[in-house]
Short mmCIF file of C-alpha atoms and ligand atoms in Angstrom, two decimals:
data_model
loop_
_atom_site.label_atom_id
_atom_site.label_comp_id
_atom_site.label_asym_id
_atom_site.label_seq_id
_atom_site.Cartn_x
_atom_site.Cartn_y
_atom_site.Cartn_z
CA MET A 1 10.24 31.07 6.76
CA ALA A 2 11.21 28.94 9.03
CA PHE A 3 9.99 25.01 9.27
CA THR A 4 10.25 22.21 11.95
CA ALA A 5 12.08 19.92 9.11
CA LYS A 6 12.71 19.43 5.69
CA ILE A 7 11.70 16.02 4.01
CA LEU A 8 12.19 14.88 0.17
CA LEU A 9 8.85 12.65 -0.13
CA LEU A 10 10.17 10.09 -2.98
CA GLY A 11 7.32 8.91 -4.78
CA SER A 12 3.65 11.15 -4.99
CA GLY A 13 1.20 8.97 -5.12
CA GLU A 14 -2.29 9.29 -3.50
CA LEU A 15 -0.75 7.92 0.11
CA GLY A 16 2.13 10.84 -0.37
CA ARG A 17 -0.82 13.23 -0.55
CA GLU A 18 -1.90 12.18 2.77
CA PHE A 19 1.83 11.72 4.24
CA VAL A 20 2.46 15.40 2.77
CA ILE A 21 -0.63 17.14 4.79
CA SER A 22 0.27 15.11 7.52
CA ALA A 23 3.31 16.58 7.52
CA LYS A 24 2.44 19.80 7.09
CA ARG A 25 0.50 19.43 9.66
CA LEU A 26 3.36 19.18 12.01
CA GLY A 27 4.93 22.39 10.41
CA ALA A 28 7.68 20.44 7.78
CA GLN A 29 8.95 21.42 4.19
CA VAL A 30 7.63 18.98 1.86
CA ILE A 31 9.38 18.56 -2.03
CA ALA A 32 7.25 16.00 -3.61
CA CYS A 33 9.26 14.01 -6.51
CA ASP A 34 8.08 11.52 -8.88
CA SER A 35 8.22 10.51 -12.27
CA TYR A 36 5.01 12.87 -13.56
CA ALA A 37 4.21 16.11 -12.94
CA GLY A 38 1.11 17.02 -11.50
CA ALA A 39 1.69 13.74 -9.21
CA PRO A 40 -1.94 13.97 -6.26
CA ALA A 41 1.51 14.96 -3.32
CA MET A 42 2.89 17.48 -5.83
CA GLN A 43 -0.58 19.26 -5.53
CA VAL A 44 -0.42 19.66 -1.90
CA ALA A 45 4.17 19.76 -1.26
CA ASP A 46 5.88 22.93 -1.05
CA GLY A 47 7.93 22.14 -4.05
CA HIS A 48 8.15 19.19 -6.63
CA GLU A 49 10.79 17.36 -9.14
CA VAL A 50 10.46 15.98 -11.55
CA PHE A 51 12.80 12.38 -12.76
CA SER A 52 13.42 8.59 -12.51
CA MET A 53 14.46 7.88 -8.74
CA LEU A 54 15.65 4.47 -10.29
CA ASP A 55 18.22 6.90 -11.62
CA ALA A 56 21.55 7.29 -9.49
CA ASP A 57 22.72 9.89 -10.71
CA LEU A 58 19.33 11.73 -11.00
CA LEU A 59 18.25 10.83 -7.72
CA ALA A 60 21.83 11.66 -5.48
CA LYS A 61 21.45 15.00 -7.41
CA ALA A 62 17.68 16.10 -5.95
CA ILE A 63 19.31 14.88 -2.37
CA GLU A 64 21.25 17.37 -2.97
CA LYS A 65 19.81 20.17 -4.13
CA HIS A 66 17.71 20.04 -1.02
CA LYS A 67 19.38 19.04 1.30
CA PRO A 68 16.37 17.15 3.35
CA ASP A 69 16.91 16.25 6.77
CA PHE A 70 14.39 13.42 6.30
CA VAL A 71 14.56 11.30 3.21
CA VAL A 72 10.72 9.64 2.82
CA PRO A 73 10.56 6.62 0.05
CA GLU A 74 6.62 6.20 -1.17
CA ILE A 75 7.07 3.54 -3.03
CA GLU A 76 9.12 0.34 -3.52
CA ALA A 77 11.33 0.92 -7.44
CA ILE A 78 13.89 3.64 -5.74
CA ARG A 79 17.79 3.42 -6.54
CA THR A 80 18.10 2.49 -2.50
CA GLU A 81 22.02 2.51 -3.06
CA VAL A 82 22.17 5.78 -3.44
CA LEU A 83 20.03 5.90 -0.07
CA ALA A 84 22.50 4.26 2.24
CA ASP A 85 25.67 6.12 0.98
CA PHE A 86 23.56 9.78 1.53
CA GLU A 87 22.25 7.80 5.27
CA ALA A 88 26.11 7.14 6.41
CA ARG A 89 26.43 11.24 5.33
CA GLY A 90 24.42 11.69 7.78
CA VAL A 91 20.46 12.23 6.31
CA THR A 92 17.75 10.61 7.64
CA VAL A 93 16.57 7.91 5.10
CA VAL A 94 13.11 7.22 6.33
CA PRO A 95 12.45 4.51 8.37
CA SER A 96 16.49 3.57 7.34
CA ALA A 97 18.59 2.96 4.37
CA ARG A 98 18.14 -0.84 5.45
CA ALA A 99 14.69 -0.99 5.34
CA THR A 100 14.16 0.33 2.10
CA ILE A 101 17.14 -1.95 0.57
CA MET A 102 15.16 -5.43 2.37
CA THR A 103 11.87 -3.88 0.90
CA MET A 104 12.99 -2.99 -2.79
CA ASN A 105 12.86 -6.17 -3.93
CA ARG A 106 11.01 -9.57 -2.58
CA ASP A 107 13.29 -11.83 -2.14
CA ARG A 108 15.33 -9.72 0.02
CA ILE A 109 12.64 -9.29 2.41
CA ARG A 110 11.41 -12.98 2.14
CA GLU A 111 15.07 -13.74 3.05
CA VAL A 112 14.95 -11.17 6.03
CA ALA A 113 11.24 -12.88 7.15
CA ALA A 114 11.60 -16.81 6.26
CA VAL A 115 15.44 -17.64 6.58
CA GLU A 116 16.82 -15.10 9.12
CA LEU A 117 14.48 -14.76 11.24
CA GLY A 118 12.11 -18.22 11.04
CA LEU A 119 8.84 -16.44 10.42
CA ARG A 120 6.47 -18.62 9.20
CA THR A 121 5.77 -17.96 5.01
CA SER A 122 4.53 -19.75 1.84
CA ARG A 123 6.77 -22.01 0.04
CA TYR A 124 8.82 -20.06 -2.11
CA ARG A 125 11.24 -20.47 -4.58
CA TYR A 126 12.87 -17.25 -6.73
CA ALA A 127 13.35 -17.84 -10.97
CA GLU A 128 15.10 -15.71 -13.85
CA THR A 129 14.58 -18.15 -16.70
CA LEU A 130 11.41 -20.30 -17.48
CA GLU A 131 13.17 -23.22 -16.57
CA GLU A 132 13.53 -22.29 -12.94
CA VAL A 133 10.25 -20.78 -12.69
CA LEU A 134 9.45 -24.80 -13.88
CA ALA A 135 11.64 -25.94 -10.78
CA GLY A 136 10.04 -23.17 -8.72
CA ALA A 137 6.47 -24.65 -9.28
CA ALA A 138 7.53 -27.96 -8.88
CA HIS A 139 8.18 -27.42 -5.53
CA THR A 140 5.23 -25.37 -4.61
CA GLY A 141 2.81 -27.45 -6.25
CA LEU A 142 -0.32 -25.73 -7.97
CA PRO A 143 -2.16 -23.92 -8.08
CA CYS A 144 1.26 -20.95 -6.88
CA VAL A 145 1.43 -17.33 -7.69
CA ILE A 146 4.38 -15.20 -9.41
CA LYS A 147 5.47 -11.66 -8.66
CA PRO A 148 7.63 -10.10 -10.42
CA VAL A 149 10.65 -9.48 -7.59
CA MET A 150 10.23 -5.98 -7.66
CA SER A 151 6.68 -4.45 -8.38
CA SER A 152 3.50 -3.25 -6.06
CA SER A 153 -0.39 -3.30 -6.73
CA GLY A 154 -0.40 -6.45 -8.26
CA LYS A 155 1.56 -5.62 -11.39
CA GLY A 156 3.12 -8.72 -13.30
CA GLN A 157 1.87 -10.57 -11.05
CA SER A 158 -0.68 -13.86 -12.10
CA THR A 159 -2.55 -16.79 -9.98
CA VAL A 160 -0.84 -20.34 -11.83
CA ARG A 161 -3.63 -23.06 -11.88
CA THR A 162 -2.14 -25.17 -14.53
CA ALA A 163 1.11 -26.04 -15.93
CA ARG A 164 -0.21 -24.86 -18.94
CA GLU A 165 0.08 -21.31 -18.32
CA LEU A 166 3.38 -20.72 -16.72
CA GLU A 167 5.15 -19.94 -19.45
CA ALA A 168 2.72 -17.03 -19.91
CA ALA A 169 2.74 -15.62 -16.12
CA TRP A 170 6.50 -15.40 -16.67
CA THR A 171 6.48 -13.52 -19.37
CA TYR A 172 3.80 -11.24 -18.47
CA ALA A 173 5.80 -10.69 -15.03
CA VAL A 174 9.18 -9.81 -16.85
CA ALA A 175 7.08 -7.63 -19.66
CA ASN A 176 5.26 -5.79 -15.96
CA MET A 177 8.31 -5.79 -13.34
CA ARG A 178 10.28 -2.52 -12.31
CA GLY A 179 13.98 -2.03 -12.24
CA ASP A 180 15.77 -4.48 -14.33
CA ARG A 181 16.10 -7.46 -13.00
CA SER A 182 14.10 -10.25 -14.74
CA ARG A 183 13.54 -12.23 -11.41
CA VAL A 184 10.09 -13.60 -9.37
CA ILE A 185 9.29 -15.09 -6.73
CA VAL A 186 6.90 -18.43 -7.10
CA GLU A 187 5.17 -18.62 -4.63
CA GLU A 188 2.76 -21.44 -3.35
CA PHE A 189 -0.78 -20.13 -3.43
CA ILE A 190 -1.96 -20.03 0.49
CA ALA A 191 -5.76 -19.77 0.54
CA PHE A 192 -6.51 -18.05 3.42
CA ASP A 193 -9.71 -17.48 5.43
CA TYR A 194 -8.52 -13.96 5.03
CA GLU A 195 -6.05 -11.13 4.94
CA ILE A 196 -4.96 -8.27 6.92
CA THR A 197 -2.24 -5.50 7.24
CA LEU A 198 -1.53 -4.17 10.56
CA LEU A 199 0.10 -1.52 11.03
CA THR A 200 2.73 -1.50 13.18
CA VAL A 201 4.71 1.74 14.09
CA ARG A 202 8.29 2.10 15.32
CA SER A 203 9.10 5.21 17.12
CA ARG A 204 11.79 6.65 20.09
CA GLU A 205 8.87 5.00 22.32
CA GLY A 206 8.95 1.27 21.00
CA VAL A 207 6.88 -1.16 18.93
CA SER A 208 2.80 -0.63 19.04
CA PHE A 209 -0.32 -1.78 16.88
CA CYS A 210 -3.25 -0.30 14.90
CA PRO A 211 -6.04 -2.55 15.56
CA PRO A 212 -5.78 -4.95 12.49
CA ILE A 213 -6.94 -3.85 9.09
CA GLY A 214 -8.89 -6.37 7.06
CA HIS A 215 -8.86 -6.24 3.11
CA ARG A 216 -9.59 -7.37 -0.19
CA GLN A 217 -7.84 -7.14 -3.54
CA GLU A 218 -8.29 -8.78 -6.89
CA ARG A 219 -5.25 -9.36 -9.55
CA GLY A 220 -3.20 -8.47 -7.19
CA ASP A 221 -4.50 -5.06 -6.14
CA TYR A 222 -6.51 -2.86 -3.46
CA GLN A 223 -10.12 -3.15 -3.86
CA GLU A 224 -11.47 -2.01 -0.44
CA SER A 225 -10.19 -2.55 3.39
CA TRP A 226 -12.26 -2.65 7.46
CA GLN A 227 -11.19 -1.51 9.99
CA PRO A 228 -11.28 -3.73 12.87
CA THR A 229 -11.53 -7.15 11.41
CA PRO A 230 -12.14 -10.12 13.50
CA MET A 231 -9.52 -12.39 14.62
CA SER A 232 -8.67 -14.48 17.60
CA SER A 233 -6.29 -12.97 19.98
CA ALA A 234 -4.09 -16.07 19.33
CA ALA A 235 -3.57 -14.84 16.30
CA LEU A 236 -3.71 -11.28 16.42
CA SER A 237 -0.70 -11.86 18.75
CA ALA A 238 1.45 -14.12 16.41
CA ALA A 239 0.90 -11.15 13.47
CA GLN A 240 2.31 -8.70 16.54
CA ASP A 241 5.53 -10.87 17.53
CA MET A 242 6.18 -11.43 13.80
CA ALA A 243 6.08 -7.17 12.84
CA ARG A 244 7.60 -6.97 15.62
CA LYS A 245 10.31 -8.46 15.15
CA VAL A 246 10.50 -8.21 10.95
CA VAL A 247 10.32 -4.23 12.06
CA ASP A 248 13.02 -4.57 14.44
CA ASN A 249 15.10 -6.26 12.02
CA LEU A 250 14.43 -3.33 10.07
CA GLY A 251 15.13 -0.52 11.96
CA GLY A 252 14.17 3.18 11.71
CA TYR A 253 10.97 5.26 13.08
CA GLY A 254 7.86 5.45 10.84
CA ILE A 255 4.71 3.28 10.09
CA PHE A 256 5.15 -0.49 8.48
CA GLY A 257 2.48 -1.89 6.96
CA VAL A 258 2.48 -5.71 7.73
CA GLU A 259 0.14 -7.85 5.46
CA PHE A 260 -0.78 -11.16 6.77
CA PHE A 261 -2.29 -14.46 5.03
CA VAL A 262 -4.94 -15.78 7.93
CA LYS A 263 -6.01 -19.41 7.95
CA GLY A 264 -7.98 -20.93 10.75
CA GLU A 265 -4.89 -20.28 13.76
CA ASP A 266 -2.49 -20.18 11.30
CA VAL A 267 -1.00 -16.93 10.81
CA ILE A 268 1.14 -16.45 7.75
CA PHE A 269 3.58 -13.74 6.61
CA SER A 270 3.10 -12.22 3.44
CA GLU A 271 5.64 -8.88 2.94
CA LEU A 272 5.62 -5.53 4.27
CA SER A 273 5.87 -1.86 2.75
CA PRO A 274 8.48 0.28 5.17
CA ARG A 275 5.61 3.29 5.08
CA PRO A 276 1.77 3.60 5.29
CA HIS A 277 -0.16 1.60 3.51
CA ASP A 278 -2.45 1.64 0.68
CA THR A 279 -5.21 -0.46 2.71
CA GLY A 280 -4.52 1.78 5.76
CA MET A 281 -6.34 4.49 3.84
CA VAL A 282 -9.31 3.50 5.79
CA THR A 283 -7.43 4.82 9.02
CA LEU A 284 -8.06 8.33 7.49
CA ILE A 285 -12.00 8.17 8.96
CA SER A 286 -11.35 5.29 11.21
CA GLN A 287 -8.69 6.53 13.70
CA ASN A 288 -7.96 9.25 15.98
CA PHE A 289 -4.37 9.77 14.14
CA SER A 290 -4.23 8.41 10.36
CA GLU A 291 -1.92 5.52 9.54
CA PHE A 292 -0.31 9.24 8.04
CA ASP A 293 -0.31 11.44 10.97
CA LEU A 294 1.58 8.19 13.16
CA HIS A 295 4.13 8.03 10.12
CA ALA A 296 4.72 11.82 10.05
CA ARG A 297 4.75 11.85 14.11
CA ALA A 298 7.66 9.18 14.59
CA ILE A 299 9.59 10.30 11.84
CA LEU A 300 9.90 13.53 13.59
CA GLY A 301 10.55 12.69 17.10
CA LEU A 302 7.06 12.92 18.63
CA PRO A 303 5.39 11.21 20.84
CA VAL A 304 3.05 8.68 19.08
CA PRO A 305 -0.09 8.73 20.84
CA GLU A 306 -2.58 6.17 21.88
CA VAL A 307 -4.59 5.18 19.04
CA ARG A 308 -8.42 5.38 19.21
CA LEU A 309 -11.03 4.18 16.97
CA ALA A 310 -13.95 6.09 16.23
CA GLY A 311 -15.79 3.26 15.07
CA GLY A 312 -15.95 0.62 12.11
CA ALA A 313 -15.50 2.07 9.08
CA ALA A 314 -14.36 1.05 5.25
CA SER A 315 -12.48 2.36 2.60
CA ALA A 316 -12.51 1.09 -1.58
CA VAL A 317 -10.51 2.59 -4.45
CA ILE A 318 -12.11 4.08 -7.22
CA LEU A 319 -10.27 3.26 -10.09
CA ALA A 320 -9.60 4.59 -13.41
CA ASP A 321 -9.39 2.45 -16.33
CA ARG A 322 -6.96 4.58 -18.95
CA GLU A 323 -4.95 7.48 -18.43
CA ALA A 324 -6.52 10.81 -19.69
CA ASP A 325 -5.80 14.74 -18.89
CA ASP A 326 -9.52 15.49 -18.86
CA PHE A 327 -11.72 13.88 -16.35
CA ARG A 328 -13.66 15.39 -14.09
CA PHE A 329 -16.41 14.01 -11.21
CA GLU A 330 -19.09 14.07 -10.79
CA GLY A 331 -22.29 13.70 -8.63
CA TRP A 332 -20.12 13.12 -5.35
CA GLN A 333 -21.02 16.12 -3.31
CA ARG A 334 -24.95 14.26 -3.71
CA ARG A 335 -23.44 11.26 -2.25
CA SER A 336 -21.86 12.19 0.74
CA ARG A 337 -24.05 11.19 2.86
CA HIS A 338 -25.74 7.55 2.90
CA PRO A 339 -28.51 6.25 4.46
CA ALA A 340 -27.34 3.49 5.53
CA GLY A 341 -24.66 5.29 7.78
CA LYS A 342 -22.17 8.38 6.87
CA SER A 343 -20.19 8.60 3.66
CA ILE A 344 -17.59 10.57 2.78
CA CYS A 345 -16.18 10.26 -0.70
CA GLY A 346 -12.48 11.65 -1.18
CA CYS A 347 -11.55 12.17 -4.84
CA SER A 348 -8.33 14.06 -6.10
CA ALA A 349 -6.56 14.24 -9.97
CA SER A 350 -5.42 10.99 -11.45
CA ARG A 351 -2.45 9.49 -11.77
CA ARG A 352 -0.89 6.80 -14.65
CA PRO A 353 -2.98 4.31 -16.33
CA GLY A 354 -4.61 2.07 -13.86
CA PRO A 355 -4.87 4.84 -11.35
CA ILE A 356 -6.54 5.07 -8.22
CA ALA A 357 -9.09 8.24 -9.54
CA GLY A 358 -10.42 8.63 -6.15
CA TRP A 359 -10.83 7.10 -2.54
CA ALA A 360 -14.58 6.90 -0.28
CA TRP A 361 -15.00 6.50 2.96
CA PHE A 362 -17.58 4.52 5.16
CA TRP A 363 -17.93 5.38 7.98
CA PRO A 364 -21.61 2.64 9.00
CA ARG A 365 -24.18 4.03 12.01
CA ARG A 366 -25.33 0.46 12.23
CA ARG A 367 -23.97 -2.64 13.92
CA MET A 368 -23.25 -5.29 10.72
CA ARG A 369 -23.34 -8.18 11.30
CA THR A 370 -20.18 -10.48 9.74
CA ARG A 371 -18.54 -13.12 8.70
CA HIS A 372 -14.51 -13.24 7.29
CA GLY A 373 -14.04 -12.74 3.19
CA PRO A 374 -17.31 -11.43 1.47
CA LEU A 375 -19.00 -9.26 3.88
CA ARG A 376 -22.73 -9.41 4.13
CA ARG A 377 -23.22 -6.06 4.38
CA ARG A 378 -22.24 -3.90 0.89
CA LEU A 379 -22.53 -0.06 1.23
CA ARG A 380 -23.04 1.43 -2.22
CA ALA A 381 -21.95 4.81 -3.20
CA ARG A 382 -22.67 6.36 -6.96
CA CYS A 383 -19.51 8.83 -7.08
CA GLY A 384 -20.79 9.35 -10.33
CA LEU A 385 -16.93 9.64 -11.25
CA PHE A 386 -16.47 10.24 -15.33
CA MET A 387 -13.71 10.65 -17.28
CA GLY A 388 -13.21 12.13 -20.87
CA ASP A 389 -10.65 11.28 -23.53
CA GLU A 390 -9.60 14.45 -24.89
CA GLY A 391 -11.09 15.19 -27.83
CA GLU A 392 -13.65 12.24 -27.73
CA GLY A 393 -16.77 14.33 -26.87
CA PRO A 394 -18.53 14.00 -24.00
CA SER A 395 -17.29 12.35 -20.95
CA ARG A 396 -18.10 8.36 -20.46
CA PRO A 397 -19.23 6.61 -16.96
CA LEU A 398 -16.03 4.84 -16.43
CA PRO A 399 -16.49 0.94 -17.78
CA GLN A 400 -14.30 -0.74 -15.00
CA ALA A 401 -16.06 1.29 -11.96
CA GLY A 402 -18.78 1.97 -14.04
CA GLY A 403 -18.87 5.25 -11.79
CA GLU A 404 -19.82 3.12 -9.16
CA CYS A 405 -17.44 2.49 -5.93
CA LEU A 406 -18.35 -0.03 -3.36
CA GLY A 407 -17.86 0.12 -0.08
CA MET A 408 -17.43 -2.92 2.80
CA ALA A 409 -17.89 -2.81 6.16
CA SER A 410 -16.97 -5.01 9.11
CA THR A 411 -17.55 -5.25 13.31
CA ALA A 412 -19.72 -1.92 12.96
CA ILE A 413 -19.75 0.14 16.57
CA SER A 414 -23.22 1.09 16.76
CA SER A 415 -23.58 4.54 17.23
N1 ATP B 501 0.94 -16.94 -1.65
C1 ATP B 501 -0.06 -16.28 -2.11
N2 ATP B 501 -1.48 -16.58 -1.84
C2 ATP B 501 -2.27 -16.10 -2.49
N3 ATP B 501 -2.59 -15.43 -2.61
C3 ATP B 501 -1.64 -14.26 -2.68
C4 ATP B 501 -0.64 -14.76 -2.62
N4 ATP B 501 0.50 -13.51 -2.86
C5 ATP B 501 -0.15 -12.81 -2.89
N5 ATP B 501 -1.20 -12.87 -3.45
C6 ATP B 501 -2.66 -12.19 -3.25
O1 ATP B 501 -2.19 -10.58 -4.08
C7 ATP B 501 -2.21 -9.54 -3.14
C8 ATP B 501 -1.53 -8.61 -3.45
O2 ATP B 501 0.24 -9.79 -3.06
P1 ATP B 501 1.35 -8.69 -2.81
O3 ATP B 501 1.11 -7.71 -1.58
O4 ATP B 501 2.47 -9.64 -2.61
O5 ATP B 501 1.70 -7.83 -3.86
P2 ATP B 501 1.82 -6.49 -4.44
O6 ATP B 501 1.94 -5.75 -5.88
O7 ATP B 501 3.64 -6.29 -3.12
O8 ATP B 501 0.64 -5.12 -3.66
P3 ATP B 501 1.08 -3.97 -2.81
O9 ATP B 501 2.14 -3.36 -3.33
O10 ATP B 501 -0.13 -3.46 -3.22
O11 ATP B 501 0.80 -4.49 -1.48
C9 ATP B 501 -2.28 -10.00 -1.77
O12 ATP B 501 -2.40 -9.05 -0.89
C10 ATP B 501 -3.29 -11.60 -1.63
O13 ATP B 501 -4.27 -11.21 -1.49
N1 GAR B 502 -0.07 -0.87 -3.67
C1 GAR B 502 0.86 0.46 -3.66
C2 GAR B 502 0.49 1.92 -3.74
O1 GAR B 502 -1.10 1.79 -3.48
N2 GAR B 502 1.48 2.79 -3.91
C3 GAR B 502 0.34 4.33 -4.09
O2 GAR B 502 0.61 4.10 -5.23
C4 GAR B 502 1.45 4.68 -5.78
C5 GAR B 502 1.63 4.42 -7.06
O3 GAR B 502 2.07 2.94 -7.21
P1 GAR B 502 2.22 1.79 -8.12
O4 GAR B 502 3.68 2.26 -8.51
O5 GAR B 502 2.38 0.87 -7.34
O6 GAR B 502 1.15 2.06 -9.04
C6 GAR B 502 2.10 5.28 -5.23
O7 GAR B 502 2.41 6.42 -5.15
C7 GAR B 502 0.84 5.22 -3.57
O8 GAR B 502 0.52 6.42 -3.87
MG1 MG B 503 0.69 -6.19 -0.92
#
């Protein structure tokens, strides 16, 4: 069987699964890798490998075994030095080995953005000891945000409001970091009006942008997002200028999720993913080509089409609060339509503790008046997500999500 390209996907979560679907539609063969079996992307890929991608030898062996045309990272926690070696030997690393190295840890990308490119960021210091954390907080002032340099989805992150909480935040960060560097960033807390992800595509044809995505996070983790989100043209163009500078510096082809805080007309660079972004799940319903389609097309060297919005849309996660092998989704078929508009639920098998067990996308039909921050109108969809612990008898509703997922929508286009 002939394929258009062979892709080794490093990380096989929900975002990886959607990427595999997009890449396979373009004729690619995809081998999905992660540290645990049965990961979402493995369920739809042509093959899979289970190993720690932070292990240099195992990572090199997987690349040598499969001889891919493209290595496509889906998470940060990868031994990226190995990718640089293979890039030097002719394997295409997406978007580039430099991009994966610079974004694996927050300190490197912060240096690129704040020092090399002079972009506006929060005030910050790095710390490797409690004493340095205290000095960092003295520099940023309180409240401040403490995050391990290697982590994602808010793991190990805390917002510290009083000096007494600094030690606990340091201990929490070190206990929840990825990788082997006990190093944190201490950041000034930005009391932003709203935050956005600017999906930025870098392809052979140049740099292009998707309409801005607004989102809400809790404890540093994604809850819901909506597209488009209203912002002034001056703020949008400031964000686009900064995004262009960063992606041109990182190089390579693919989609980047560039995160900004916006306060008044002040646009503050936060961080970026050199790949599809969780807040961009909304593009599965809002755009003619999703962030996964755009990533796949840019990587494979295909023309990147103009992005058109189908209407305002929102997406929300359904979070599971514990690891379980035995769970089921109930009732979501009944909820696949909603009186306030069209809502589409996508549910898939869970991943690890704190996992995303499913996603719901909402496509509101009515025009919705909204402000930044908590949105005025809520769409509710009861997905009836149930999870049963092995051997514990009947399934129980998830306490955290309560079997309910909330969608929020902004500036919906009336139909
Ligand atoms: N300095 C800050 N001031 C205010 N809020 C912040 C700050 N840093 C982070 N946050 C909040 O925490 C969220 C997660 O932060 P960040 O994106 O740095 O973490 P992450 O673990 O890399 O998340 P992900 O991998 O999901 O992008 C932000 O989207 C924002 O809501
Ligand atoms: N915010 C990043 C994100 O949502 N990433 C998605 O979740 C999985 C696990 O990530 P994790 O290691 O961050 O839990 C990743 O594989 C990716 O699909
Ligand atoms: Mg982030």
